[in-house]
mmCIF file of C-alpha atoms in Angstrom:
data_model
loop_
_atom_site.group_PDB
_atom_site.id
_atom_site.type_symbol
_atom_site.label_atom_id
_atom_site.label_comp_id
_atom_site.label_asym_id
_atom_site.label_seq_id
_atom_site.Cartn_x
_atom_site.Cartn_y
_atom_site.Cartn_z
ATOM 1 C CA MET A 1 -6.314 -5.082 14.210
ATOM 2 C CA THR A 2 -10.003 -5.797 14.839
ATOM 3 C CA SER A 3 -10.933 -6.458 18.474
ATOM 4 C CA ASN A 4 -13.501 -8.829 19.868
ATOM 5 C CA TYR A 5 -15.589 -8.048 22.933
ATOM 6 C CA ARG A 6 -17.051 -10.364 25.546
ATOM 7 C CA ILE A 7 -20.637 -9.509 26.510
ATOM 8 C CA ASN A 8 -20.979 -9.510 30.292
ATOM 9 C CA ARG A 9 -24.082 -10.658 32.145
ATOM 10 C CA PHE A 10 -26.839 -8.083 32.354
ATOM 11 C CA LEU A 11 -30.534 -7.570 33.066
ATOM 12 C CA CYS A 12 -32.680 -5.704 30.557
ATOM 13 C CA HIS A 13 -36.036 -3.989 31.217
ATOM 14 C CA SER A 14 -38.130 -2.164 28.615
ATOM 15 C CA LEU A 15 -39.985 0.996 29.664
ATOM 16 C CA GLN A 16 -43.364 2.081 28.297
ATOM 17 C CA ASN A 17 -41.807 5.041 26.470
ATOM 18 C CA GLY A 18 -39.516 2.695 24.490
ATOM 19 C CA ASP A 19 -36.363 3.318 26.481
ATOM 20 C CA VAL A 20 -34.480 0.416 28.039
ATOM 21 C CA VAL A 21 -32.916 0.108 31.489
ATOM 22 C CA VAL A 22 -29.875 -2.176 31.638
ATOM 23 C CA GLN A 23 -28.336 -3.415 34.884
ATOM 24 C CA THR A 24 -24.767 -4.733 35.046
ATOM 25 C CA ALA A 25 -22.268 -5.424 37.810
ATOM 26 C CA ASN A 26 -21.056 -1.832 37.338
ATOM 27 C CA GLY A 27 -24.446 -0.204 37.824
ATOM 28 C CA VAL A 28 -27.601 0.855 35.970
ATOM 29 C CA MET A 29 -27.896 2.677 32.642
ATOM 30 C CA LYS A 30 -30.868 4.071 30.750
ATOM 31 C CA ILE A 31 -30.642 3.828 26.955
ATOM 32 C CA HIS A 32 -32.533 5.938 24.425
ATOM 33 C CA ASP A 33 -30.745 5.172 21.127
ATOM 34 C CA LYS A 34 -32.879 2.830 19.009
ATOM 35 C CA ASP A 35 -29.966 1.034 17.325
ATOM 36 C CA LEU A 36 -28.320 0.365 20.669
ATOM 37 C CA ILE A 37 -31.630 -0.764 22.186
ATOM 38 C CA ASP A 38 -32.192 -3.195 19.300
ATOM 39 C CA LEU A 39 -28.675 -4.593 19.704
ATOM 40 C CA ILE A 40 -28.915 -5.107 23.470
ATOM 41 C CA GLN A 41 -32.371 -6.656 23.206
ATOM 42 C CA SER A 42 -31.044 -9.082 20.580
ATOM 43 C CA TRP A 43 -28.267 -10.067 23.003
ATOM 44 C CA ASP A 44 -30.892 -10.595 25.693
ATOM 45 C CA ARG A 45 -33.036 -12.809 23.435
ATOM 46 C CA THR A 46 -30.239 -14.950 22.043
ATOM 47 C CA GLY A 47 -27.852 -15.084 24.999
ATOM 48 C CA LYS A 48 -25.035 -13.904 22.756
ATOM 49 C CA LYS A 49 -21.627 -14.022 24.465
ATOM 50 C CA GLU A 50 -19.323 -12.128 22.107
ATOM 51 C CA ILE A 51 -19.367 -9.431 19.423
ATOM 52 C CA SER A 52 -16.709 -8.160 17.041
ATOM 53 C CA GLU A 53 -15.621 -4.580 16.481
ATOM 54 C CA SER A 54 -16.508 -4.920 12.791
ATOM 55 C CA VAL A 55 -20.153 -5.709 13.624
ATOM 56 C CA LEU A 56 -20.347 -2.658 15.885
ATOM 57 C CA GLU A 57 -18.861 -0.548 13.098
ATOM 58 C CA GLN A 58 -21.500 -1.782 10.651
ATOM 59 C CA ILE A 59 -24.270 -0.733 13.028
ATOM 60 C CA PHE A 60 -22.955 2.531 14.459
ATOM 61 C CA LYS A 61 -20.585 3.744 11.702
ATOM 62 C CA GLU A 62 -18.601 6.795 12.875
ATOM 63 C CA GLU A 63 -20.146 6.553 16.367
ATOM 64 C CA LYS A 64 -18.577 3.128 16.931
ATOM 65 C CA GLU A 65 -15.824 4.289 19.301
ATOM 66 C CA GLU A 66 -18.264 6.293 21.405
ATOM 67 C CA VAL A 67 -20.612 3.306 21.692
ATOM 68 C CA ILE A 68 -17.765 0.932 22.623
ATOM 69 C CA GLY A 69 -16.572 3.372 25.286
ATOM 70 C CA PHE A 70 -20.087 3.702 26.690
ATOM 71 C CA LEU A 71 -20.702 -0.062 26.835
ATOM 72 C CA ALA A 72 -17.272 -0.807 28.317
ATOM 73 C CA SER A 73 -17.401 1.926 30.967
ATOM 74 C CA ASN A 74 -20.797 0.653 32.108
ATOM 75 C CA GLY A 75 -19.598 -2.946 32.326
ATOM 76 C CA LEU A 76 -21.662 -4.376 29.484
ATOM 77 C CA ILE A 77 -18.702 -5.448 27.337
ATOM 78 C CA ARG A 78 -14.997 -6.043 27.849
ATOM 79 C CA THR A 79 -12.139 -6.644 25.450
ATOM 80 C CA VAL A 80 -11.385 -10.304 24.855
ATOM 81 C CA LYS A 81 -7.851 -11.082 25.940
ATOM 82 C CA GLU A 82 -6.182 -13.721 23.827
ATOM 83 C CA LYS A 83 -3.014 -15.695 24.428
ATOM 84 C CA MET A 84 -0.753 -17.198 21.816
ATOM 85 C CA LEU A 85 -0.048 -20.899 22.186
ATOM 86 C CA ARG A 86 2.508 -23.032 20.446
ATOM 87 C CA ILE A 87 2.668 -26.788 20.895
ATOM 88 C CA ASP A 88 5.653 -28.743 19.571
ATOM 89 C CA SER A 89 5.068 -32.021 21.391
ATOM 90 C CA VAL A 90 2.422 -33.933 23.326
ATOM 91 C CA THR A 91 3.341 -36.219 26.215
ATOM 92 C CA ILE A 92 0.743 -38.706 27.416
ATOM 93 C CA MET A 93 0.993 -39.561 31.106
ATOM 94 C CA THR A 94 -1.465 -42.088 32.534
ATOM 95 C CA ASN A 95 -1.582 -45.140 34.772
ATOM 96 C CA ASP A 96 -4.399 -46.639 32.669
ATOM 97 C CA ASP A 97 -2.926 -48.773 29.865
ATOM 98 C CA PHE A 98 -6.182 -49.015 27.899
ATOM 99 C CA LEU A 99 -6.578 -45.244 27.799
ATOM 100 C CA ARG A 100 -2.890 -44.802 26.972
ATOM 101 C CA SER A 101 -3.355 -47.030 23.927
ATOM 102 C CA ILE A 102 -6.420 -45.107 22.705
ATOM 103 C CA LEU A 103 -4.748 -41.723 23.102
ATOM 104 C CA MET A 104 -1.448 -42.789 21.537
ATOM 105 C CA ASN A 105 -3.082 -44.449 18.534
ATOM 106 C CA THR A 106 -5.414 -41.506 17.923
ATOM 107 C CA LEU A 107 -2.883 -38.712 18.318
ATOM 108 C CA VAL A 108 -0.156 -40.476 16.332
ATOM 109 C CA GLU A 109 -2.577 -41.212 13.513
ATOM 110 C CA ASP A 110 -3.965 -37.671 13.353
ATOM 111 C CA PHE A 111 -1.084 -35.395 14.345
ATOM 112 C CA GLN A 112 2.296 -37.099 14.002
ATOM 113 C CA GLU A 113 3.169 -34.966 10.958
ATOM 114 C CA ASN A 114 3.073 -31.796 13.081
ATOM 115 C CA LEU A 115 3.853 -33.022 16.588
ATOM 116 C CA ALA A 116 6.134 -35.339 18.479
ATOM 117 C CA ILE A 117 3.802 -37.730 20.334
ATOM 118 C CA THR A 118 5.344 -39.619 23.248
ATOM 119 C CA SER A 119 4.248 -41.563 26.301
ATOM 120 C CA LEU A 120 5.784 -41.123 29.732
ATOM 121 C CA SER A 121 5.324 -43.125 32.911
ATOM 122 C CA VAL A 122 3.610 -41.232 35.719
ATOM 123 C CA ASP A 123 6.599 -42.184 37.872
ATOM 124 C CA ASP A 124 9.045 -40.561 35.445
ATOM 125 C CA MET A 125 9.327 -36.873 36.321
ATOM 126 C CA GLN A 126 11.943 -35.842 33.782
ATOM 127 C CA PRO A 127 11.830 -32.100 32.971
ATOM 128 C CA CYS A 128 9.297 -30.782 30.463
ATOM 129 C CA GLU A 129 10.402 -29.872 26.972
ATOM 130 C CA GLU A 130 9.870 -26.348 25.668
ATOM 131 C CA ASN A 131 6.306 -25.961 24.278
ATOM 132 C CA GLU A 132 5.298 -29.401 25.551
ATOM 133 C CA LEU A 133 1.684 -30.280 26.305
ATOM 134 C CA SER A 134 1.285 -32.962 28.977
ATOM 135 C CA LEU A 135 -1.992 -34.844 28.684
ATOM 136 C CA VAL A 136 -2.520 -36.560 32.038
ATOM 137 C CA PHE A 137 -5.146 -39.044 33.226
ATOM 138 C CA LEU A 138 -4.934 -40.667 36.655
ATOM 139 C CA ASN A 139 -7.042 -43.577 37.876
ATOM 140 C CA PRO A 140 -6.277 -44.361 40.594
ATOM 141 C CA TYR A 141 -5.541 -40.829 41.753
ATOM 142 C CA ASN A 142 -2.997 -39.840 44.369
ATOM 143 C CA LYS A 143 -2.750 -36.284 45.664
ATOM 144 C CA SER A 144 1.023 -36.235 46.102
ATOM 145 C CA LEU A 145 1.483 -37.605 42.565
ATOM 146 C CA GLY A 146 -0.839 -34.903 41.232
ATOM 147 C CA LYS A 147 1.276 -32.258 42.965
ATOM 148 C CA ARG A 148 4.509 -33.707 41.546
ATOM 149 C CA ILE A 149 3.061 -33.518 38.052
ATOM 150 C CA ARG A 150 1.996 -29.911 38.712
ATOM 151 C CA ASP A 151 5.477 -29.112 40.038
ATOM 152 C CA ARG A 152 7.023 -30.537 36.863
ATOM 153 C CA HIS A 153 5.278 -27.778 34.941
ATOM 154 C CA MET A 154 5.934 -25.075 37.526
ATOM 155 C CA GLU A 155 9.641 -25.730 36.984
ATOM 156 C CA SER A 156 9.323 -25.448 33.194
ATOM 157 C CA SER A 157 9.918 -22.208 31.297
ATOM 158 C CA ASN A 158 6.973 -22.756 28.946
ATOM 159 C CA SER A 159 4.807 -25.869 28.959
ATOM 160 C CA TYR A 160 1.136 -26.756 29.230
ATOM 161 C CA LEU A 161 -0.671 -29.195 31.503
ATOM 162 C CA LEU A 162 -4.103 -30.673 30.821
ATOM 163 C CA MET A 163 -4.771 -32.686 33.971
ATOM 164 C CA SER A 164 -7.599 -35.204 34.385
ATOM 165 C CA TYR A 165 -8.442 -37.847 36.966
ATOM 166 C CA ILE A 166 -11.164 -39.930 38.606
ATOM 167 C CA TYR A 167 -12.419 -38.791 42.002
ATOM 168 C CA ASN A 168 -15.586 -39.762 43.884
ATOM 169 C CA ASN A 169 -16.873 -41.704 40.851
ATOM 170 C CA LYS A 170 -16.565 -38.650 38.610
ATOM 171 C CA PHE A 171 -14.209 -37.713 35.794
ATOM 172 C CA TYR A 172 -12.546 -34.337 36.347
ATOM 173 C CA MET A 173 -10.646 -32.303 33.776
ATOM 174 C CA ASP A 174 -8.835 -29.235 35.096
ATOM 175 C CA SER A 175 -8.436 -26.035 33.132
ATOM 176 C CA LEU A 176 -5.320 -25.730 30.984
ATOM 177 C CA TYR A 177 -2.319 -24.710 33.107
ATOM 178 C CA ASN A 178 0.780 -22.716 32.205
ATOM 179 C CA ARG A 179 2.907 -21.257 34.995
ATOM 180 C CA ASN A 180 3.515 -18.025 33.045
ATOM 181 C CA TRP A 181 -0.224 -17.277 33.028
ATOM 182 C CA VAL A 182 -0.416 -17.524 36.841
ATOM 183 C CA ASN A 183 -3.774 -19.239 36.418
ATOM 184 C CA PRO A 184 -5.296 -21.898 38.727
ATOM 185 C CA CYS A 185 -3.210 -25.072 38.854
ATOM 186 C CA HIS A 186 -4.126 -28.661 39.654
ATOM 187 C CA CYS A 187 -3.608 -28.112 43.382
ATOM 188 C CA CYS A 188 -6.173 -25.291 43.221
ATOM 189 C CA HIS A 189 -8.696 -27.614 41.580
ATOM 190 C CA ILE A 190 -8.270 -30.526 43.965
ATOM 191 C CA GLY A 191 -8.194 -28.141 46.931
ATOM 192 C CA HIS A 192 -11.628 -26.779 46.011
ATOM 193 C CA ILE A 193 -12.965 -30.285 45.299
ATOM 194 C CA GLU A 194 -11.827 -31.593 48.678
ATOM 195 C CA SER A 195 -13.186 -28.567 50.548
ATOM 196 C CA HIS A 196 -16.583 -28.934 48.886
ATOM 197 C CA MET A 197 -16.757 -32.685 49.577
ATOM 198 C CA ARG A 198 -16.006 -32.280 53.276
ATOM 199 C CA ILE A 199 -19.357 -30.562 53.737
ATOM 200 C CA GLY A 200 -22.071 -32.973 54.860
ATOM 201 C CA SER A 201 -24.418 -33.865 57.673
ATOM 202 C CA ALA A 202 -23.002 -34.072 61.172
ATOM 203 C CA ASP A 203 -24.184 -37.679 61.559
ATOM 204 C CA ASN A 204 -22.458 -39.209 58.522
ATOM 205 C CA LEU A 205 -18.920 -39.237 57.228
ATOM 206 C CA THR A 206 -18.513 -37.639 53.812
ATOM 207 C CA TYR A 207 -16.498 -39.197 50.996
ATOM 208 C CA GLN A 208 -13.720 -36.668 51.553
ATOM 209 C CA GLN A 209 -13.581 -37.286 55.296
ATOM 210 C CA VAL A 210 -13.009 -40.984 54.598
ATOM 211 C CA ILE A 211 -10.273 -40.108 52.082
ATOM 212 C CA ASP A 212 -8.663 -37.759 54.621
ATOM 213 C CA MET A 213 -8.513 -40.603 57.148
ATOM 214 C CA LEU A 214 -6.943 -42.919 54.570
ATOM 215 C CA TYR A 215 -4.345 -40.281 53.682
ATOM 216 C CA SER A 216 -3.532 -39.861 57.377
ATOM 217 C CA LEU A 217 -2.760 -43.591 57.546
ATOM 218 C CA GLU A 218 -0.798 -43.753 54.291
ATOM 219 C CA GLU A 219 0.085 -40.613 52.338
ATOM 220 C CA ASP A 220 0.726 -42.466 49.067
ATOM 221 C CA ILE A 221 -2.547 -44.391 49.028
ATOM 222 C CA LYS A 222 -4.178 -44.411 45.590
ATOM 223 C CA ILE A 223 -7.886 -43.603 45.222
ATOM 224 C CA GLY A 224 -9.723 -44.919 42.166
ATOM 225 C CA VAL A 225 -12.668 -46.802 40.723
ATOM 226 C CA PRO A 226 -12.807 -49.710 38.242
ATOM 227 C CA LEU A 227 -13.756 -48.352 34.818
ATOM 228 C CA THR A 228 -15.477 -50.155 31.985
ATOM 229 C CA ASN A 229 -13.910 -49.892 28.551
ATOM 230 C CA SER A 230 -16.889 -47.866 27.329
ATOM 231 C CA GLN A 231 -16.256 -45.351 30.120
ATOM 232 C CA ARG A 232 -12.604 -45.195 29.090
ATOM 233 C CA VAL A 233 -13.512 -44.539 25.455
ATOM 234 C CA ILE A 234 -15.805 -41.659 26.455
ATOM 235 C CA ILE A 235 -13.105 -40.195 28.720
ATOM 236 C CA ALA A 236 -10.578 -40.378 25.877
ATOM 237 C CA SER A 237 -13.072 -38.639 23.607
ATOM 238 C CA CYS A 238 -13.495 -35.817 26.161
ATOM 239 C CA LEU A 239 -9.735 -35.323 26.370
ATOM 240 C CA ILE A 240 -9.192 -35.282 22.612
ATOM 241 C CA LYS A 241 -12.151 -32.963 22.055
ATOM 242 C CA ARG A 242 -10.818 -30.552 24.663
ATOM 243 C CA MET A 243 -7.388 -30.567 23.050
ATOM 244 C CA ARG A 244 -8.842 -29.830 19.635
ATOM 245 C CA LEU A 245 -10.932 -26.952 20.983
ATOM 246 C CA LEU A 246 -7.901 -25.446 22.682
ATOM 247 C CA PHE A 247 -5.244 -25.988 20.068
ATOM 248 C CA HIS A 248 -7.029 -26.350 16.717
ATOM 249 C CA ASP A 249 -4.248 -27.589 14.406
ATOM 250 C CA PHE A 250 -1.676 -27.772 17.247
ATOM 251 C CA THR A 251 0.510 -25.043 15.789
ATOM 252 C CA TYR A 252 0.192 -21.380 16.747
ATOM 253 C CA SER A 253 -3.269 -20.777 18.175
ATOM 254 C CA LYS A 254 -5.066 -17.924 19.895
ATOM 255 C CA ILE A 255 -7.099 -18.751 22.957
ATOM 256 C CA HIS A 256 -9.496 -16.669 25.019
ATOM 257 C CA HIS A 257 -8.987 -16.169 28.741
ATOM 258 C CA GLU A 258 -12.380 -17.767 29.458
ATOM 259 C CA ASP A 259 -11.456 -20.881 27.473
ATOM 260 C CA ILE A 260 -8.174 -21.275 29.339
ATOM 261 C CA ASN A 261 -9.895 -21.308 32.737
ATOM 262 C CA ARG A 262 -12.735 -23.655 31.819
ATOM 263 C CA ALA A 263 -12.855 -26.885 33.833
ATOM 264 C CA MET A 264 -15.292 -29.790 33.585
ATOM 265 C CA VAL A 265 -16.639 -32.729 35.545
ATOM 266 C CA MET A 266 -18.510 -35.735 34.148
ATOM 267 C CA LYS A 267 -20.593 -38.174 36.168
ATOM 268 C CA LEU A 268 -19.609 -41.720 35.298
ATOM 269 C CA ASP A 269 -23.067 -43.216 35.817
ATOM 270 C CA ASN A 270 -24.941 -41.080 33.268
ATOM 271 C CA PHE A 271 -22.113 -39.159 31.500
ATOM 272 C CA LYS A 272 -23.653 -35.774 32.233
ATOM 273 C CA ILE A 273 -21.078 -33.010 31.836
ATOM 274 C CA TYR A 274 -20.861 -29.818 33.876
ATOM 275 C CA GLU A 275 -18.475 -26.934 33.153
ATOM 276 C CA ASP A 276 -17.328 -24.055 35.325
ATOM 277 C CA THR A 277 -14.629 -21.407 35.499
ATOM 278 C CA SER A 278 -11.671 -22.364 37.674
ATOM 279 C CA ILE A 279 -10.480 -20.061 40.455
ATOM 280 C CA HIS A 280 -7.411 -19.979 42.668
ATOM 281 C CA TRP A 281 -7.494 -21.886 45.950
ATOM 282 C CA GLU A 282 -6.518 -19.583 48.790
ATOM 283 C CA LEU A 283 -4.108 -22.138 50.296
ATOM 284 C CA CYS A 284 -2.225 -22.879 47.069
ATOM 285 C CA ASP A 285 1.289 -21.631 46.358
ATOM 286 C CA CYS A 286 0.971 -21.347 42.568
ATOM 287 C CA TYR A 287 0.419 -17.571 42.443
ATOM 288 C CA GLU A 288 2.893 -16.467 45.103
#
């Protein structure tokens, strides 16, 4: 089976004699081989992120294995780890009726032949089905409700959670969660968000400090913002696009580790989108 390789970040410097010095997180290497120099310089120019074993074989022929070993041992490439996904059903969970209608109509129209599409109240925490994907959007958002939804999937043998919500006038979409992967969960995401938002000037209360005070008065208080219908349509589009990128035809799909742990935030005033790789929150219990 042909492997794919992720190209790690590196710095490349050309010497006057034609050799190239490459710096990675693992260290520094000096390269003399012209074919390898041409390949690395092309990665540097184009920002290429991935390369297949078959391409390396075309370039280096019988020296392919030696080249792969050299690049991997020096931290320039690493094998792409893929996970197999199977989705049998999609459950929409949201406290926004307009968005529920958009998502239900779209998913039923496009995927009902292959999937069971259902809607579930955010207050209904019945157990997940095997191979169920829960598509969640909360506005208003409540931290204890978010944890209960996360716990619903932690108690499931194999299910997937795509969690999204409004917080501080931004739309957040967590990375895809499956308890068997031991990857960052929703509580990790909101933990990092809250920690970051507590940082501010000593003279003014931050958004998160105000929210903390409200939670201290009433734990079940709901935090949200009024959305326009155009904002809701764009949010629905983000959710459906993310699902399609992750699951393709919603049957058996392969997914890269980097794609699993990709999270996003969108500003609601200008719809600018920012993506990052999710990490565990040190105070979360999801990887114990």
